[in-house]
Amino acid sequence: MDARRESEPTPMNSRTTIERKSERELVVTRTFNGPARIVYEAWTRPELFMQWWAPKSTGVPLLSCEMDVRVGGGYRVAFGRDDSSAMAFFGKYIEVIPNSRLVWTNEESEDAAVTTVTFEEKDGKTLLVLHELYPSKEALDEAIAGMEDGMPEQFEQLDELLVTLGANLGG
């Protein structure tokens, strides 16, 4: 990306935007058709999270997901075709406000971000803002490469899950 484009919002599809806010900050936004409490549950209940987090196009499934969603609680997510090839992501929750805000550390490497996700409901829809703060420009440069395709696909999968959850909840 050239410097000018890095500072502008980049619509990755009609509803997901990925924007580099500074050398170390990345912001992804999307409006989901569903109430904040349901979108929040999809981010905090392992059985739901496993249904949408791994982009299907990569062919690398989510093998396991453990979440203790409380301040000081941890999470661990493993991707791979089997346990021997699994790649794990893990960290701790540092802020938890149900249906409103989650903040967690990513501790799998020195270059990992602190992630904040906010859920803002309006008229039955939820504006989700995912903010990542990286320790360096280089760390964000490396991370953003995979996100530009993966994140919109993940959010499409979350949209599909929300339709199912809404139908199951009579909404």
Tab-separated table of C-alpha atoms in Angstrom:
chain	number	residue	atom	x	y	z
A	1	MET	CA	0.000	0.000	0.000
A	2	ASP	CA	1.207	3.511	-0.628
A	3	ALA	CA	1.228	5.983	2.260
A	4	ARG	CA	-1.831	7.869	1.047
A	5	ARG	CA	-3.961	4.756	0.836
A	6	GLU	CA	-2.861	3.520	4.237
A	7	SER	CA	-4.535	6.471	5.935
A	8	GLU	CA	-7.877	6.166	4.148
A	9	PRO	CA	-10.668	3.736	5.004
A	10	THR	CA	-10.546	0.730	2.699
A	11	PRO	CA	-13.920	-0.874	2.019
A	12	MET	CA	-13.148	-4.572	1.624
A	13	ASN	CA	-16.704	-5.366	0.648
A	14	SER	CA	-19.936	-3.450	1.005
A	15	ARG	CA	-19.871	-3.508	4.792
A	16	THR	CA	-16.433	-4.266	6.257
A	17	THR	CA	-13.835	-1.513	6.362
A	18	ILE	CA	-10.210	-1.943	7.343
A	19	GLU	CA	-8.372	1.253	8.133
A	20	ARG	CA	-4.850	1.884	9.288
A	21	LYS	CA	-5.255	4.716	11.818
A	22	SER	CA	-1.543	5.178	12.557
A	23	GLU	CA	1.735	3.291	12.247
A	24	ARG	CA	0.625	0.929	15.034
A	25	GLU	CA	-3.212	1.001	14.937
A	26	LEU	CA	-5.678	-0.911	12.813
A	27	VAL	CA	-9.446	-0.445	12.950
A	28	VAL	CA	-11.975	-2.804	11.353
A	29	THR	CA	-15.662	-1.829	11.334
A	30	ARG	CA	-18.825	-3.571	10.271
A	31	THR	CA	-22.524	-3.261	11.007
A	32	PHE	CA	-24.246	-6.557	11.737
A	33	ASN	CA	-27.957	-7.193	11.396
A	34	GLY	CA	-28.642	-8.281	14.939
A	35	PRO	CA	-28.779	-7.000	18.506
A	36	ALA	CA	-25.536	-6.398	20.407
A	37	ARG	CA	-26.219	-9.190	22.908
A	38	ILE	CA	-26.335	-11.804	20.109
A	39	VAL	CA	-23.219	-10.436	18.346
A	40	TYR	CA	-21.429	-10.360	21.722
A	41	GLU	CA	-22.409	-13.984	22.396
A	42	ALA	CA	-20.908	-14.996	19.039
A	43	TRP	CA	-17.603	-13.486	20.250
A	44	THR	CA	-17.704	-14.982	23.764
A	45	ARG	CA	-19.266	-18.448	23.522
A	46	PRO	CA	-16.751	-20.997	22.203
A	47	GLU	CA	-19.383	-23.136	20.471
A	48	LEU	CA	-20.522	-20.072	18.477
A	49	PHE	CA	-17.062	-18.563	17.928
A	50	MET	CA	-15.841	-21.820	16.363
A	51	GLN	CA	-18.591	-21.583	13.729
A	52	TRP	CA	-17.363	-18.321	12.201
A	53	TRP	CA	-13.836	-17.291	13.225
A	54	ALA	CA	-11.690	-19.337	10.784
A	55	PRO	CA	-12.066	-18.114	7.168
A	56	LYS	CA	-13.359	-21.151	5.252
A	57	SER	CA	-11.317	-20.255	2.157
A	58	THR	CA	-8.050	-21.002	3.991
A	59	GLY	CA	-9.022	-24.618	4.509
A	60	VAL	CA	-7.498	-24.468	8.005
A	61	PRO	CA	-10.172	-25.266	10.590
A	62	LEU	CA	-10.436	-24.123	14.160
A	63	LEU	CA	-9.540	-27.210	16.223
A	64	SER	CA	-10.317	-25.877	19.677
A	65	CYS	CA	-11.505	-22.782	21.472
A	66	GLU	CA	-11.390	-22.142	25.209
A	67	MET	CA	-12.692	-18.884	26.685
A	68	ASP	CA	-12.942	-17.704	30.269
A	69	VAL	CA	-14.567	-14.344	29.485
A	70	ARG	CA	-13.953	-12.286	32.610
A	71	VAL	CA	-11.298	-9.767	33.625
A	72	GLY	CA	-8.146	-11.823	34.172
A	73	GLY	CA	-9.628	-14.849	32.419
A	74	GLY	CA	-7.839	-16.384	29.484
A	75	TYR	CA	-8.559	-17.698	26.030
A	76	ARG	CA	-6.827	-20.159	23.717
A	77	VAL	CA	-7.727	-20.792	20.093
A	78	ALA	CA	-5.960	-23.438	17.979
A	79	PHE	CA	-6.025	-23.699	14.172
A	80	GLY	CA	-4.750	-26.577	12.049
A	81	ARG	CA	-5.591	-29.780	10.278
A	82	ASP	CA	-4.604	-31.816	13.361
A	83	ASP	CA	-3.032	-31.335	16.789
A	84	SER	CA	0.524	-31.857	15.502
A	85	SER	CA	0.236	-28.943	13.037
A	86	ALA	CA	-1.867	-26.674	15.261
A	87	MET	CA	-1.053	-22.988	15.654
A	88	ALA	CA	-2.320	-21.490	18.911
A	89	PHE	CA	-3.403	-17.963	19.750
A	90	PHE	CA	-3.872	-17.086	23.404
A	91	GLY	CA	-4.059	-14.257	25.886
A	92	LYS	CA	-6.000	-12.685	28.725
A	93	TYR	CA	-9.126	-10.574	28.947
A	94	ILE	CA	-8.300	-7.202	30.490
A	95	GLU	CA	-11.728	-5.554	30.156
A	96	VAL	CA	-15.148	-7.202	29.848
A	97	ILE	CA	-18.389	-5.213	29.667
A	98	PRO	CA	-21.132	-7.641	28.571
A	99	ASN	CA	-22.814	-6.777	25.258
A	100	SER	CA	-20.668	-3.641	24.967
A	101	ARG	CA	-16.868	-4.055	25.085
A	102	LEU	CA	-14.094	-6.666	25.174
A	103	VAL	CA	-10.369	-5.998	25.496
A	104	TRP	CA	-7.779	-8.768	25.398
A	105	THR	CA	-4.082	-9.370	25.006
A	106	ASN	CA	-2.605	-11.538	22.280
A	107	GLU	CA	0.363	-13.289	23.877
A	108	GLU	CA	1.479	-15.760	21.204
A	109	SER	CA	4.338	-13.505	20.086
A	110	GLU	CA	6.224	-10.355	21.061
A	111	ASP	CA	4.684	-8.566	18.066
A	112	ALA	CA	1.068	-9.323	18.965
A	113	ALA	CA	-1.563	-6.630	19.456
A	114	VAL	CA	-3.917	-5.627	22.220
A	115	THR	CA	-7.421	-6.024	20.757
A	116	THR	CA	-10.501	-3.988	21.689
A	117	VAL	CA	-13.924	-4.861	20.286
A	118	THR	CA	-16.935	-2.633	20.905
A	119	PHE	CA	-20.578	-3.477	20.206
A	120	GLU	CA	-22.904	-0.497	19.702
A	121	GLU	CA	-26.561	-1.296	19.076
A	122	LYS	CA	-28.910	0.979	17.169
A	123	ASP	CA	-32.308	0.002	15.773
A	124	GLY	CA	-31.642	-3.725	16.159
A	125	LYS	CA	-28.304	-3.561	14.326
A	126	THR	CA	-24.843	-3.636	15.896
A	127	LEU	CA	-21.911	-1.494	14.871
A	128	LEU	CA	-18.841	-3.548	15.694
A	129	VAL	CA	-15.475	-1.801	15.901
A	130	LEU	CA	-12.360	-3.937	16.265
A	131	HIS	CA	-9.280	-1.900	17.220
A	132	GLU	CA	-5.808	-3.430	17.371
A	133	LEU	CA	-2.765	-1.685	18.798
A	134	TYR	CA	0.540	-3.257	17.785
A	135	PRO	CA	3.914	-2.760	19.501
A	136	SER	CA	5.538	-1.506	16.274
A	137	LYS	CA	4.861	-0.425	12.690
A	138	GLU	CA	6.578	-3.606	11.467
A	139	ALA	CA	4.287	-5.812	13.553
A	140	LEU	CA	1.211	-4.158	12.021
A	141	ASP	CA	2.726	-4.352	8.515
A	142	GLU	CA	3.035	-8.111	8.935
A	143	ALA	CA	-0.398	-8.607	10.509
A	144	ILE	CA	-2.372	-6.516	8.024
A	145	ALA	CA	-1.322	-8.633	5.034
A	146	GLY	CA	-3.540	-11.554	6.039
A	147	MET	CA	-6.398	-9.472	7.420
A	148	GLU	CA	-7.424	-7.729	4.227
A	149	ASP	CA	-8.960	-10.908	2.837
A	150	GLY	CA	-9.560	-12.911	5.999
A	151	MET	CA	-11.420	-10.414	8.161
A	152	PRO	CA	-14.180	-9.608	5.638
A	153	GLU	CA	-14.679	-13.337	5.075
A	154	GLN	CA	-14.837	-13.991	8.820
A	155	PHE	CA	-17.414	-11.241	9.215
A	156	GLU	CA	-19.494	-12.679	6.334
A	157	GLN	CA	-19.457	-16.002	8.196
A	158	LEU	CA	-20.537	-14.214	11.377
A	159	ASP	CA	-23.394	-12.610	9.414
A	160	GLU	CA	-24.538	-16.074	8.323
A	161	LEU	CA	-24.396	-17.343	11.895
A	162	LEU	CA	-26.414	-14.352	13.158
A	163	VAL	CA	-29.168	-15.155	10.652
A	164	THR	CA	-29.303	-18.700	12.057
A	165	LEU	CA	-29.224	-17.496	15.659
A	166	GLY	CA	-31.936	-14.915	14.951
A	167	ALA	CA	-34.152	-17.569	13.399
A	168	ASN	CA	-33.562	-19.907	16.339
A	169	LEU	CA	-34.428	-17.117	18.775
A	170	GLY	CA	-37.546	-16.210	16.860
A	171	GLY	CA	-36.065	-12.878	15.783
